[in-house]
Tab-separated table of C-alpha atoms in Angstrom:
chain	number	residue	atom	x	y	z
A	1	UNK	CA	0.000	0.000	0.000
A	2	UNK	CA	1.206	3.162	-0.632
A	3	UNK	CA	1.833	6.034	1.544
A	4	UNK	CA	-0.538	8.910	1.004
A	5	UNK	CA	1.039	12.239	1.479
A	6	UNK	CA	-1.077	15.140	2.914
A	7	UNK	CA	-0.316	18.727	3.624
A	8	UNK	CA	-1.191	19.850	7.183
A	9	UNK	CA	-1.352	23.529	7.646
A	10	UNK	CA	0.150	23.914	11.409
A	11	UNK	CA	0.246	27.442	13.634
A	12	UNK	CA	3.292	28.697	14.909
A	13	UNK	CA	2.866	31.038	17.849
A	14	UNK	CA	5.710	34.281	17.110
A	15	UNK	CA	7.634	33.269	20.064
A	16	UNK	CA	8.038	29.535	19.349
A	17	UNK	CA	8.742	30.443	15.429
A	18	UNK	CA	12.804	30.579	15.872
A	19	UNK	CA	12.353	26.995	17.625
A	20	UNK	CA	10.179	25.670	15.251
A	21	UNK	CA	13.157	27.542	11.992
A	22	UNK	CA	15.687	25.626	13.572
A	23	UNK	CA	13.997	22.366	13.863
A	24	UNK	CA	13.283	22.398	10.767
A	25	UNK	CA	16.284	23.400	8.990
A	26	UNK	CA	17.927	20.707	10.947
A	27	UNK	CA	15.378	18.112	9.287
A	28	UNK	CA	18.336	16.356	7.679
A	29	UNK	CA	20.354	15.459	10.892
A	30	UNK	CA	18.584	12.445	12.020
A	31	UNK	CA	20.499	9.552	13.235
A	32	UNK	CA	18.692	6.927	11.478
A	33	UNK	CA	19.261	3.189	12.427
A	34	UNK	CA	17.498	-0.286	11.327
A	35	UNK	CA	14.288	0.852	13.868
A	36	UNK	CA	14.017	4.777	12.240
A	37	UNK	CA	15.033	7.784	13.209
A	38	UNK	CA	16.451	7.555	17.009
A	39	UNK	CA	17.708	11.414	17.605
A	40	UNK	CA	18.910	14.684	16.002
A	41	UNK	CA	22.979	14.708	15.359
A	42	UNK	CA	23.856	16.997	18.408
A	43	UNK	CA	27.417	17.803	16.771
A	44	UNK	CA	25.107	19.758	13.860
A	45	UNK	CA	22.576	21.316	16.555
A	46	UNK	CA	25.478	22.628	18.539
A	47	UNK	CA	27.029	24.804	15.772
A	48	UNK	CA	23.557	25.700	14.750
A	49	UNK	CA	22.489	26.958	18.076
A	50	UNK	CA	26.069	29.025	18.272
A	51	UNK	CA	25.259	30.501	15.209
A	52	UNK	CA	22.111	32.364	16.133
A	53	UNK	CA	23.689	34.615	18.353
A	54	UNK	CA	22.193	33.889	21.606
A	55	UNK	CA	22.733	34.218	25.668
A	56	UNK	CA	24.138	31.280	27.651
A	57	UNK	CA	20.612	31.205	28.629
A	58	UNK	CA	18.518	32.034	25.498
A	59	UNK	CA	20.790	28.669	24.216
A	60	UNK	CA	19.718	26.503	27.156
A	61	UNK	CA	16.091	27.655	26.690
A	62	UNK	CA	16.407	27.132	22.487
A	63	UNK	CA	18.616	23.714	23.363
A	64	UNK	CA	15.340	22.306	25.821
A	65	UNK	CA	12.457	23.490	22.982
A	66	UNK	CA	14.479	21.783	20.623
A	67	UNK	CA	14.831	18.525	22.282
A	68	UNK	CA	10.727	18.855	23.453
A	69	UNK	CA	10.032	18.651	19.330
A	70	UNK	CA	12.749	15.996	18.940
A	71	UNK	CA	11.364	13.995	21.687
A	72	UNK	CA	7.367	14.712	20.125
A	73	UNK	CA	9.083	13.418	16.655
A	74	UNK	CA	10.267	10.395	17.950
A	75	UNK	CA	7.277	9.757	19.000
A	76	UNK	CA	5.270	10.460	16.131
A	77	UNK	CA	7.713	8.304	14.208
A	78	UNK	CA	7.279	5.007	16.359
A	79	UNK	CA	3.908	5.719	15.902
A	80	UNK	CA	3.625	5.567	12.413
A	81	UNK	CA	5.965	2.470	12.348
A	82	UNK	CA	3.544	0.660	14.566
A	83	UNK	CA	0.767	1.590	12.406
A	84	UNK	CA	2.624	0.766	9.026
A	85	UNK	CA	1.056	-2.665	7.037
Protein backbone atom coordinates (compact mmCIF):
# COMPACT_ATOMS: atom_id res chain seq x y z
CA UNK A 1 0.00 0.00 0.00
CA UNK A 2 1.21 3.16 -0.63
CA UNK A 3 1.83 6.03 1.54
CA UNK A 4 -0.54 8.91 1.00
CA UNK A 5 1.04 12.24 1.48
CA UNK A 6 -1.08 15.14 2.91
CA UNK A 7 -0.32 18.73 3.62
CA UNK A 8 -1.19 19.85 7.18
CA UNK A 9 -1.35 23.53 7.65
CA UNK A 10 0.15 23.91 11.41
CA UNK A 11 0.25 27.44 13.63
CA UNK A 12 3.29 28.70 14.91
CA UNK A 13 2.87 31.04 17.85
CA UNK A 14 5.71 34.28 17.11
CA UNK A 15 7.63 33.27 20.06
CA UNK A 16 8.04 29.54 19.35
CA UNK A 17 8.74 30.44 15.43
CA UNK A 18 12.80 30.58 15.87
CA UNK A 19 12.35 27.00 17.62
CA UNK A 20 10.18 25.67 15.25
CA UNK A 21 13.16 27.54 11.99
CA UNK A 22 15.69 25.63 13.57
CA UNK A 23 14.00 22.37 13.86
CA UNK A 24 13.28 22.40 10.77
CA UNK A 25 16.28 23.40 8.99
CA UNK A 26 17.93 20.71 10.95
CA UNK A 27 15.38 18.11 9.29
CA UNK A 28 18.34 16.36 7.68
CA UNK A 29 20.35 15.46 10.89
CA UNK A 30 18.58 12.44 12.02
CA UNK A 31 20.50 9.55 13.23
CA UNK A 32 18.69 6.93 11.48
CA UNK A 33 19.26 3.19 12.43
CA UNK A 34 17.50 -0.29 11.33
CA UNK A 35 14.29 0.85 13.87
CA UNK A 36 14.02 4.78 12.24
CA UNK A 37 15.03 7.78 13.21
CA UNK A 38 16.45 7.55 17.01
CA UNK A 39 17.71 11.41 17.61
CA UNK A 40 18.91 14.68 16.00
CA UNK A 41 22.98 14.71 15.36
CA UNK A 42 23.86 17.00 18.41
CA UNK A 43 27.42 17.80 16.77
CA UNK A 44 25.11 19.76 13.86
CA UNK A 45 22.58 21.32 16.55
CA UNK A 46 25.48 22.63 18.54
CA UNK A 47 27.03 24.80 15.77
CA UNK A 48 23.56 25.70 14.75
CA UNK A 49 22.49 26.96 18.08
CA UNK A 50 26.07 29.03 18.27
CA UNK A 51 25.26 30.50 15.21
CA UNK A 52 22.11 32.36 16.13
CA UNK A 53 23.69 34.61 18.35
CA UNK A 54 22.19 33.89 21.61
CA UNK A 55 22.73 34.22 25.67
CA UNK A 56 24.14 31.28 27.65
CA UNK A 57 20.61 31.21 28.63
CA UNK A 58 18.52 32.03 25.50
CA UNK A 59 20.79 28.67 24.22
CA UNK A 60 19.72 26.50 27.16
CA UNK A 61 16.09 27.65 26.69
CA UNK A 62 16.41 27.13 22.49
CA UNK A 63 18.62 23.71 23.36
CA UNK A 64 15.34 22.31 25.82
CA UNK A 65 12.46 23.49 22.98
CA UNK A 66 14.48 21.78 20.62
CA UNK A 67 14.83 18.53 22.28
CA UNK A 68 10.73 18.85 23.45
CA UNK A 69 10.03 18.65 19.33
CA UNK A 70 12.75 16.00 18.94
CA UNK A 71 11.36 14.00 21.69
CA UNK A 72 7.37 14.71 20.13
CA UNK A 73 9.08 13.42 16.66
CA UNK A 74 10.27 10.39 17.95
CA UNK A 75 7.28 9.76 19.00
CA UNK A 76 5.27 10.46 16.13
CA UNK A 77 7.71 8.30 14.21
CA UNK A 78 7.28 5.01 16.36
CA UNK A 79 3.91 5.72 15.90
CA UNK A 80 3.62 5.57 12.41
CA UNK A 81 5.97 2.47 12.35
CA UNK A 82 3.54 0.66 14.57
CA UNK A 83 0.77 1.59 12.41
CA UNK A 84 2.62 0.77 9.03
CA UNK A 85 1.06 -2.66 7.04
Amino acid sequence: MAAISQEVEIEVWPENWPAFDLFQRLRTQWFVGFGGPTGLRYEAVYPSLDRMGLSTTEWGLMFADLQVMEAAALEQFSENRSTDP
